[in-house]
């Protein structure tokens, strides 16, 4: 079974595999790639295991096509990559959700690029950053402080490579479960494609409400209309900001989803 028909076939909707990976990694993955608030830059090779860097470069393709943000280059898993066609169990690491540019993240990134005043001079937390595209869009749009978070350390490495692709100094990356940590103050929190599991969605909802009421943080959520998101109680506290028509390649990769929306959280 091809990878594209394995873990990816279920990811845009139930995503039960991803939830298991999330919980496992939250328990077992160790330290962040960079300490919070520290942003070194001497080339990404300094911070990556050479073998892992070579593996990622060999098994992903640099692309900027087929998404809502052609100005952002990313290392992704595409049909021209070997593991796209291999059995999913042959991938030697945790499921590579960072290697897909999900539609909720695409909408958020497009919105920040088109509306740089939203982030210019502000602090931005990208929750569940994946490939790092939304954090990269925030950086391109003038955010003064950025933290990208993902519980998969390999995602952190991929984000570093994607910063390099876009000629950006890397921003701090946290590879711990930030929901378990004391909340910091952020001007803006962005999260895309995170409402795929009911328990996780409930926890995110509580965390975001606390963020909003404690720090008056603005929260933007990107989602293409998955059933778990549409049916969650958070929908009653969201204001639609903008809806984008998805490019055909993204539609094909996401079971025919046709649009993706940015929502403003207003509890």
PDB file of C-alpha atoms in Angstrom:
ATOM      1  CA  UNK A   1       0.000   0.000   0.000  1.00  0.00           C
ATOM      2  CA  UNK A   2       1.422   3.366  -0.969  1.00  0.00           C
ATOM      3  CA  UNK A   3       2.131   5.857   1.759  1.00  0.00           C
ATOM      4  CA  UNK A   4      -0.312   8.206   0.104  1.00  0.00           C
ATOM      5  CA  UNK A   5      -3.007   5.582   0.675  1.00  0.00           C
ATOM      6  CA  UNK A   6      -1.808   4.611   4.143  1.00  0.00           C
ATOM      7  CA  UNK A   7      -1.517   7.111   6.992  1.00  0.00           C
ATOM      8  CA  UNK A   8      -2.465  10.009   4.694  1.00  0.00           C
ATOM      9  CA  UNK A   9      -5.734   8.476   3.570  1.00  0.00           C
ATOM     10  CA  UNK A  10      -7.197   8.856   7.056  1.00  0.00           C
ATOM     11  CA  UNK A  11      -5.367  11.945   8.269  1.00  0.00           C
ATOM     12  CA  UNK A  12      -7.696  14.707   6.979  1.00  0.00           C
ATOM     13  CA  UNK A  13     -10.669  13.266   8.860  1.00  0.00           C
ATOM     14  CA  UNK A  14     -10.442  10.909  11.890  1.00  0.00           C
ATOM     15  CA  UNK A  15      -6.661  11.202  12.307  1.00  0.00           C
ATOM     16  CA  UNK A  16      -6.681   8.584  15.080  1.00  0.00           C
ATOM     17  CA  UNK A  17      -3.128   7.579  14.166  1.00  0.00           C
ATOM     18  CA  UNK A  18      -1.986  11.147  14.548  1.00  0.00           C
ATOM     19  CA  UNK A  19      -3.590  11.428  17.975  1.00  0.00           C
ATOM     20  CA  UNK A  20      -1.692   8.337  19.112  1.00  0.00           C
ATOM     21  CA  UNK A  21       1.534   9.784  17.761  1.00  0.00           C
ATOM     22  CA  UNK A  22       0.770  13.081  19.522  1.00  0.00           C
ATOM     23  CA  UNK A  23       0.263  11.431  22.906  1.00  0.00           C
ATOM     24  CA  UNK A  24       3.232   9.096  22.542  1.00  0.00           C
ATOM     25  CA  UNK A  25       5.548  11.898  21.515  1.00  0.00           C
ATOM     26  CA  UNK A  26       4.290  14.184  24.266  1.00  0.00           C
ATOM     27  CA  UNK A  27       5.311  11.545  26.800  1.00  0.00           C
ATOM     28  CA  UNK A  28       8.567  10.423  25.266  1.00  0.00           C
ATOM     29  CA  UNK A  29      10.130  13.258  23.270  1.00  0.00           C
ATOM     30  CA  UNK A  30      12.632  15.251  25.196  1.00  0.00           C
ATOM     31  CA  UNK A  31      13.978  18.737  24.990  1.00  0.00           C
ATOM     32  CA  UNK A  32      13.157  21.506  22.530  1.00  0.00           C
ATOM     33  CA  UNK A  33      15.539  22.043  19.662  1.00  0.00           C
ATOM     34  CA  UNK A  34      16.207  25.533  20.975  1.00  0.00           C
ATOM     35  CA  UNK A  35      15.610  27.004  24.419  1.00  0.00           C
ATOM     36  CA  UNK A  36      12.580  29.286  24.400  1.00  0.00           C
ATOM     37  CA  UNK A  37      13.589  32.825  23.526  1.00  0.00           C
ATOM     38  CA  UNK A  38      16.924  31.778  21.979  1.00  0.00           C
ATOM     39  CA  UNK A  39      17.340  32.015  18.231  1.00  0.00           C
ATOM     40  CA  UNK A  40      20.807  31.067  16.997  1.00  0.00           C
ATOM     41  CA  UNK A  41      21.864  31.287  13.365  1.00  0.00           C
ATOM     42  CA  UNK A  42      25.006  29.861  11.893  1.00  0.00           C
ATOM     43  CA  UNK A  43      23.421  27.665   9.261  1.00  0.00           C
ATOM     44  CA  UNK A  44      21.001  24.826   9.878  1.00  0.00           C
ATOM     45  CA  UNK A  45      23.590  22.086   9.518  1.00  0.00           C
ATOM     46  CA  UNK A  46      25.002  23.069  12.879  1.00  0.00           C
ATOM     47  CA  UNK A  47      21.804  22.011  14.641  1.00  0.00           C
ATOM     48  CA  UNK A  48      20.804  18.936  12.649  1.00  0.00           C
ATOM     49  CA  UNK A  49      22.086  15.434  12.929  1.00  0.00           C
ATOM     50  CA  UNK A  50      23.918  14.996   9.583  1.00  0.00           C
ATOM     51  CA  UNK A  51      22.278  11.640   8.893  1.00  0.00           C
ATOM     52  CA  UNK A  52      18.795  12.972   9.615  1.00  0.00           C
ATOM     53  CA  UNK A  53      19.443  16.066   7.510  1.00  0.00           C
ATOM     54  CA  UNK A  54      20.568  13.848   4.618  1.00  0.00           C
ATOM     55  CA  UNK A  55      17.533  11.593   5.078  1.00  0.00           C
ATOM     56  CA  UNK A  56      15.114  14.530   4.969  1.00  0.00           C
ATOM     57  CA  UNK A  57      16.776  16.043   1.929  1.00  0.00           C
ATOM     58  CA  UNK A  58      16.793  12.706   0.105  1.00  0.00           C
ATOM     59  CA  UNK A  59      13.188  11.803   0.869  1.00  0.00           C
ATOM     60  CA  UNK A  60      11.380  15.119   0.407  1.00  0.00           C
ATOM     61  CA  UNK A  61      11.006  17.475  -2.518  1.00  0.00           C
ATOM     62  CA  UNK A  62      11.422  21.235  -2.442  1.00  0.00           C
ATOM     63  CA  UNK A  63       8.207  22.681  -3.820  1.00  0.00           C
ATOM     64  CA  UNK A  64       6.195  25.884  -3.846  1.00  0.00           C
ATOM     65  CA  UNK A  65       3.430  24.766  -6.214  1.00  0.00           C
ATOM     66  CA  UNK A  66      -0.054  23.418  -5.632  1.00  0.00           C
ATOM     67  CA  UNK A  67      -0.736  25.463  -2.494  1.00  0.00           C
ATOM     68  CA  UNK A  68      -2.205  28.835  -1.537  1.00  0.00           C
ATOM     69  CA  UNK A  69       1.280  30.264  -0.876  1.00  0.00           C
ATOM     70  CA  UNK A  70       3.547  29.890  -3.919  1.00  0.00           C
ATOM     71  CA  UNK A  71       5.970  32.414  -2.358  1.00  0.00           C
ATOM     72  CA  UNK A  72       6.895  29.891   0.373  1.00  0.00           C
ATOM     73  CA  UNK A  73       9.197  26.990  -0.482  1.00  0.00           C
ATOM     74  CA  UNK A  74       8.843  23.817   1.593  1.00  0.00           C
ATOM     75  CA  UNK A  75      10.327  20.357   1.830  1.00  0.00           C
ATOM     76  CA  UNK A  76       7.324  18.066   1.454  1.00  0.00           C
ATOM     77  CA  UNK A  77       6.432  14.498   0.612  1.00  0.00           C
ATOM     78  CA  UNK A  78       5.197  14.477  -2.994  1.00  0.00           C
ATOM     79  CA  UNK A  79       4.414  11.831  -5.640  1.00  0.00           C
ATOM     80  CA  UNK A  80       8.003  12.208  -6.846  1.00  0.00           C
ATOM     81  CA  UNK A  81       9.320  10.977  -3.481  1.00  0.00           C
ATOM     82  CA  UNK A  82      10.078   7.307  -2.874  1.00  0.00           C
ATOM     83  CA  UNK A  83       8.092   7.009   0.339  1.00  0.00           C
ATOM     84  CA  UNK A  84       4.962   8.408  -1.270  1.00  0.00           C
ATOM     85  CA  UNK A  85       4.639   5.016  -2.960  1.00  0.00           C
ATOM     86  CA  UNK A  86       6.118   2.744  -0.287  1.00  0.00           C
ATOM     87  CA  UNK A  87       4.088   0.922   2.330  1.00  0.00           C
ATOM     88  CA  UNK A  88       3.450   3.234   5.266  1.00  0.00           C
ATOM     89  CA  UNK A  89       5.147   0.870   7.712  1.00  0.00           C
ATOM     90  CA  UNK A  90       8.441   1.241   5.833  1.00  0.00           C
ATOM     91  CA  UNK A  91       8.786   4.875   6.888  1.00  0.00           C
ATOM     92  CA  UNK A  92      11.407   4.568   9.670  1.00  0.00           C
ATOM     93  CA  UNK A  93      10.153   7.378  11.926  1.00  0.00           C
ATOM     94  CA  UNK A  94       6.899   8.630  13.425  1.00  0.00           C
ATOM     95  CA  UNK A  95       4.223   9.466  10.867  1.00  0.00           C
ATOM     96  CA  UNK A  96       5.454  12.450   8.803  1.00  0.00           C
ATOM     97  CA  UNK A  97       2.528  14.816   9.229  1.00  0.00           C
ATOM     98  CA  UNK A  98       5.023  17.676   8.945  1.00  0.00           C
ATOM     99  CA  UNK A  99       5.653  16.629   5.332  1.00  0.00           C
ATOM    100  CA  UNK A 100       2.176  17.611   4.147  1.00  0.00           C
ATOM    101  CA  UNK A 101       1.055  21.219   3.783  1.00  0.00           C
ATOM    102  CA  UNK A 102      -2.413  20.869   5.274  1.00  0.00           C
ATOM    103  CA  UNK A 103      -5.235  23.147   4.066  1.00  0.00           C
ATOM    104  CA  UNK A 104      -5.867  24.892   7.391  1.00  0.00           C
ATOM    105  CA  UNK A 105      -2.229  25.920   7.566  1.00  0.00           C
ATOM    106  CA  UNK A 106      -2.353  27.074   3.961  1.00  0.00           C
ATOM    107  CA  UNK A 107      -5.276  29.385   4.716  1.00  0.00           C
ATOM    108  CA  UNK A 108      -3.570  30.857   7.780  1.00  0.00           C
ATOM    109  CA  UNK A 109      -0.317  31.410   5.897  1.00  0.00           C
ATOM    110  CA  UNK A 110      -2.096  33.067   2.964  1.00  0.00           C
ATOM    111  CA  UNK A 111      -3.985  35.348   5.329  1.00  0.00           C
ATOM    112  CA  UNK A 112      -0.838  36.484   7.171  1.00  0.00           C
ATOM    113  CA  UNK A 113       1.008  37.142   3.919  1.00  0.00           C
ATOM    114  CA  UNK A 114      -1.910  39.184   2.556  1.00  0.00           C
ATOM    115  CA  UNK A 115      -2.435  41.049   5.838  1.00  0.00           C
ATOM    116  CA  UNK A 116       0.994  41.674   7.355  1.00  0.00           C
ATOM    117  CA  UNK A 117      -0.387  44.243   9.820  1.00  0.00           C
ATOM    118  CA  UNK A 118      -1.894  41.307  11.720  1.00  0.00           C
ATOM    119  CA  UNK A 119       1.606  40.219  12.834  1.00  0.00           C
ATOM    120  CA  UNK A 120       3.994  43.102  12.130  1.00  0.00           C
ATOM    121  CA  UNK A 121       5.945  43.912  15.288  1.00  0.00           C
ATOM    122  CA  UNK A 122       3.994  41.326  17.308  1.00  0.00           C
ATOM    123  CA  UNK A 123       4.731  38.065  19.090  1.00  0.00           C
ATOM    124  CA  UNK A 124       3.311  34.962  17.412  1.00  0.00           C
ATOM    125  CA  UNK A 125       2.911  31.379  18.640  1.00  0.00           C
ATOM    126  CA  UNK A 126       2.395  28.769  15.905  1.00  0.00           C
ATOM    127  CA  UNK A 127       0.760  25.827  17.650  1.00  0.00           C
ATOM    128  CA  UNK A 128       1.250  22.431  15.958  1.00  0.00           C
ATOM    129  CA  UNK A 129       3.546  24.021  13.398  1.00  0.00           C
ATOM    130  CA  UNK A 130       4.181  20.959  11.201  1.00  0.00           C
ATOM    131  CA  UNK A 131       6.202  22.104   8.200  1.00  0.00           C
ATOM    132  CA  UNK A 132       6.463  25.589   9.722  1.00  0.00           C
ATOM    133  CA  UNK A 133       4.744  27.412   6.863  1.00  0.00           C
ATOM    134  CA  UNK A 134       2.539  29.632   9.031  1.00  0.00           C
ATOM    135  CA  UNK A 135       5.441  30.613  11.275  1.00  0.00           C
ATOM    136  CA  UNK A 136       7.447  31.352   8.124  1.00  0.00           C
ATOM    137  CA  UNK A 137       4.582  33.503   6.803  1.00  0.00           C
ATOM    138  CA  UNK A 138       4.553  35.385  10.122  1.00  0.00           C
ATOM    139  CA  UNK A 139       8.304  35.944   9.850  1.00  0.00           C
ATOM    140  CA  UNK A 140       7.979  37.168   6.253  1.00  0.00           C
ATOM    141  CA  UNK A 141       5.224  39.542   7.398  1.00  0.00           C
ATOM    142  CA  UNK A 142       7.328  41.181  10.105  1.00  0.00           C
ATOM    143  CA  UNK A 143       6.502  39.401  13.380  1.00  0.00           C
ATOM    144  CA  UNK A 144       8.966  40.470  16.054  1.00  0.00           C
ATOM    145  CA  UNK A 145       8.970  37.233  18.049  1.00  0.00           C
ATOM    146  CA  UNK A 146       7.960  33.754  16.893  1.00  0.00           C
ATOM    147  CA  UNK A 147       7.798  30.354  18.514  1.00  0.00           C
ATOM    148  CA  UNK A 148       6.934  27.305  16.405  1.00  0.00           C
ATOM    149  CA  UNK A 149       5.779  24.274  18.379  1.00  0.00           C
ATOM    150  CA  UNK A 150       5.364  20.648  17.358  1.00  0.00           C
ATOM    151  CA  UNK A 151       5.713  17.510  19.453  1.00  0.00           C
ATOM    152  CA  UNK A 152       7.651  15.710  16.689  1.00  0.00           C
ATOM    153  CA  UNK A 153      11.384  16.551  16.832  1.00  0.00           C
ATOM    154  CA  UNK A 154      11.690  15.667  13.138  1.00  0.00           C
ATOM    155  CA  UNK A 155       9.159  18.396  12.381  1.00  0.00           C
ATOM    156  CA  UNK A 156      11.484  20.780  14.190  1.00  0.00           C
ATOM    157  CA  UNK A 157      14.326  19.728  11.924  1.00  0.00           C
ATOM    158  CA  UNK A 158      12.138  20.131   8.846  1.00  0.00           C
ATOM    159  CA  UNK A 159      11.165  23.645   9.980  1.00  0.00           C
ATOM    160  CA  UNK A 160      14.857  24.556  10.179  1.00  0.00           C
ATOM    161  CA  UNK A 161      15.419  23.356   6.628  1.00  0.00           C
ATOM    162  CA  UNK A 162      12.333  25.258   5.450  1.00  0.00           C
ATOM    163  CA  UNK A 163      13.601  28.453   7.080  1.00  0.00           C
ATOM    164  CA  UNK A 164      16.839  28.000   5.177  1.00  0.00           C
ATOM    165  CA  UNK A 165      14.959  27.437   1.913  1.00  0.00           C
ATOM    166  CA  UNK A 166      13.218  30.769   2.373  1.00  0.00           C
ATOM    167  CA  UNK A 167      16.423  32.589   3.377  1.00  0.00           C
ATOM    168  CA  UNK A 168      15.164  33.277   6.896  1.00  0.00           C
ATOM    169  CA  UNK A 169      17.043  33.200  10.166  1.00  0.00           C
ATOM    170  CA  UNK A 170      15.513  30.321  12.129  1.00  0.00           C
ATOM    171  CA  UNK A 171      13.115  31.222  14.927  1.00  0.00           C
ATOM    172  CA  UNK A 172      12.865  29.243  18.187  1.00  0.00           C
ATOM    173  CA  UNK A 173      11.249  25.814  17.894  1.00  0.00           C
ATOM    174  CA  UNK A 174       9.738  23.948  20.830  1.00  0.00           C
ATOM    175  CA  UNK A 175       9.343  20.170  20.551  1.00  0.00           C
ATOM    176  CA  UNK A 176       7.507  19.648  23.811  1.00  0.00           C
ATOM    177  CA  UNK A 177       3.751  19.562  24.260  1.00  0.00           C
ATOM    178  CA  UNK A 178       3.126  23.235  25.007  1.00  0.00           C
ATOM    179  CA  UNK A 179      -0.314  22.426  26.420  1.00  0.00           C
ATOM    180  CA  UNK A 180       1.504  20.922  29.415  1.00  0.00           C
ATOM    181  CA  UNK A 181       3.586  24.039  30.069  1.00  0.00           C
ATOM    182  CA  UNK A 182       2.863  27.317  31.813  1.00  0.00           C
ATOM    183  CA  UNK A 183       1.296  29.753  29.385  1.00  0.00           C
ATOM    184  CA  UNK A 184       3.378  32.640  28.114  1.00  0.00           C
ATOM    185  CA  UNK A 185       1.985  35.927  26.824  1.00  0.00           C
ATOM    186  CA  UNK A 186       1.544  36.134  23.047  1.00  0.00           C
ATOM    187  CA  UNK A 187      -0.065  38.789  20.882  1.00  0.00           C
ATOM    188  CA  UNK A 188      -1.290  36.137  18.454  1.00  0.00           C
ATOM    189  CA  UNK A 189      -1.715  32.357  18.515  1.00  0.00           C
ATOM    190  CA  UNK A 190      -2.247  30.568  15.201  1.00  0.00           C
ATOM    191  CA  UNK A 191      -3.171  26.923  14.751  1.00  0.00           C
ATOM    192  CA  UNK A 192      -4.250  25.006  11.682  1.00  0.00           C
ATOM    193  CA  UNK A 193      -5.731  21.527  11.213  1.00  0.00           C
ATOM    194  CA  UNK A 194      -5.593  20.718  14.927  1.00  0.00           C
ATOM    195  CA  UNK A 195      -9.248  19.835  15.534  1.00  0.00           C
ATOM    196  CA  UNK A 196      -9.060  16.224  14.343  1.00  0.00           C
ATOM    197  CA  UNK A 197      -9.664  14.423  17.661  1.00  0.00           C
ATOM    198  CA  UNK A 198     -12.370  15.173  20.225  1.00  0.00           C
ATOM    199  CA  UNK A 199     -10.199  14.887  23.341  1.00  0.00           C
ATOM    200  CA  UNK A 200      -7.446  17.018  21.864  1.00  0.00           C
ATOM    201  CA  UNK A 201     -10.009  19.540  20.597  1.00  0.00           C
ATOM    202  CA  UNK A 202     -11.509  19.844  24.093  1.00  0.00           C
ATOM    203  CA  UNK A 203      -8.068  20.407  25.586  1.00  0.00           C
ATOM    204  CA  UNK A 204      -7.156  22.971  22.943  1.00  0.00           C
ATOM    205  CA  UNK A 205     -10.440  24.797  23.544  1.00  0.00           C
ATOM    206  CA  UNK A 206      -9.729  25.122  27.272  1.00  0.00           C
ATOM    207  CA  UNK A 207      -6.133  26.204  26.644  1.00  0.00           C
ATOM    208  CA  UNK A 208      -7.143  28.824  24.086  1.00  0.00           C
ATOM    209  CA  UNK A 209      -9.878  30.236  26.328  1.00  0.00           C
ATOM    210  CA  UNK A 210      -7.375  30.623  29.128  1.00  0.00           C
ATOM    211  CA  UNK A 211      -4.937  32.293  26.726  1.00  0.00           C
ATOM    212  CA  UNK A 212      -7.615  34.720  25.590  1.00  0.00           C
ATOM    213  CA  UNK A 213      -8.947  35.677  29.007  1.00  0.00           C
ATOM    214  CA  UNK A 214      -5.563  35.791  30.773  1.00  0.00           C
ATOM    215  CA  UNK A 215      -3.525  37.645  28.160  1.00  0.00           C
ATOM    216  CA  UNK A 216      -6.164  38.961  25.722  1.00  0.00           C
ATOM    217  CA  UNK A 217      -4.359  36.988  23.032  1.00  0.00           C
ATOM    218  CA  UNK A 218      -5.827  37.018  19.542  1.00  0.00           C
ATOM    219  CA  UNK A 219      -6.380  33.476  18.251  1.00  0.00           C
ATOM    220  CA  UNK A 220      -6.702  32.541  14.568  1.00  0.00           C
ATOM    221  CA  UNK A 221      -7.708  29.016  13.578  1.00  0.00           C
ATOM    222  CA  UNK A 222      -7.396  27.498  10.108  1.00  0.00           C
ATOM    223  CA  UNK A 223      -9.562  24.545   9.107  1.00  0.00           C
ATOM    224  CA  UNK A 224     -11.061  23.212   5.856  1.00  0.00           C
ATOM    225  CA  UNK A 225     -14.313  22.118   7.504  1.00  0.00           C
ATOM    226  CA  UNK A 226     -13.529  18.696   8.911  1.00  0.00           C
ATOM    227  CA  UNK A 227     -16.468  17.054  10.719  1.00  0.00           C
ATOM    228  CA  UNK A 228     -14.639  17.075  14.073  1.00  0.00           C
ATOM    229  CA  UNK A 229     -14.212  20.831  13.812  1.00  0.00           C
ATOM    230  CA  UNK A 230     -17.694  21.610  12.507  1.00  0.00           C
ATOM    231  CA  UNK A 231     -19.263  19.592  15.308  1.00  0.00           C
ATOM    232  CA  UNK A 232     -17.210  20.973  18.181  1.00  0.00           C
ATOM    233  CA  UNK A 233     -18.571  23.527  20.646  1.00  0.00           C
ATOM    234  CA  UNK A 234     -15.765  25.967  19.786  1.00  0.00           C
ATOM    235  CA  UNK A 235     -17.592  26.698  16.522  1.00  0.00           C
ATOM    236  CA  UNK A 236     -20.073  28.833  18.484  1.00  0.00           C
ATOM    237  CA  UNK A 237     -17.197  31.110  19.542  1.00  0.00           C
ATOM    238  CA  UNK A 238     -15.678  31.688  16.107  1.00  0.00           C
ATOM    239  CA  UNK A 239     -16.052  34.536  13.627  1.00  0.00           C
ATOM    240  CA  UNK A 240     -15.254  33.812   9.991  1.00  0.00           C
ATOM    241  CA  UNK A 241     -12.410  36.015   8.747  1.00  0.00           C
ATOM    242  CA  UNK A 242     -11.807  34.729   5.227  1.00  0.00           C
ATOM    243  CA  UNK A 243     -12.468  31.621   3.141  1.00  0.00           C
ATOM    244  CA  UNK A 244     -10.143  30.455   0.381  1.00  0.00           C
ATOM    245  CA  UNK A 245     -10.767  28.144  -2.540  1.00  0.00           C
ATOM    246  CA  UNK A 246      -8.151  25.392  -2.402  1.00  0.00           C
ATOM    247  CA  UNK A 247      -5.907  24.654  -5.400  1.00  0.00           C
ATOM    248  CA  UNK A 248      -6.705  21.428  -7.222  1.00  0.00           C
ATOM    249  CA  UNK A 249      -3.620  19.511  -5.960  1.00  0.00           C
ATOM    250  CA  UNK A 250      -4.589  20.277  -2.356  1.00  0.00           C
ATOM    251  CA  UNK A 251      -8.170  19.177  -3.035  1.00  0.00           C
ATOM    252  CA  UNK A 252      -6.959  15.861  -4.410  1.00  0.00           C
ATOM    253  CA  UNK A 253      -4.707  15.257  -1.410  1.00  0.00           C
ATOM    254  CA  UNK A 254      -7.503  16.025   1.078  1.00  0.00           C
ATOM    255  CA  UNK A 255     -10.391  13.824   0.025  1.00  0.00           C
ATOM    256  CA  UNK A 256     -11.994  16.491  -2.108  1.00  0.00           C
ATOM    257  CA  UNK A 257     -12.150  19.313   0.432  1.00  0.00           C
ATOM    258  CA  UNK A 258     -12.623  22.446  -1.653  1.00  0.00           C
ATOM    259  CA  UNK A 259     -12.168  25.412   0.698  1.00  0.00           C
ATOM    260  CA  UNK A 260     -10.271  26.383   3.827  1.00  0.00           C
ATOM    261  CA  UNK A 261     -11.286  29.073   6.296  1.00  0.00           C
ATOM    262  CA  UNK A 262      -9.558  31.327   8.812  1.00  0.00           C
ATOM    263  CA  UNK A 263     -11.572  31.875  11.995  1.00  0.00           C
ATOM    264  CA  UNK A 264     -11.134  34.412  14.780  1.00  0.00           C
ATOM    265  CA  UNK A 265     -11.712  32.921  18.247  1.00  0.00           C
ATOM    266  CA  UNK A 266     -13.955  35.124  20.392  1.00  0.00           C
ATOM    267  CA  UNK A 267     -15.029  33.287  23.576  1.00  0.00           C
TER     268      UNK A 267
END
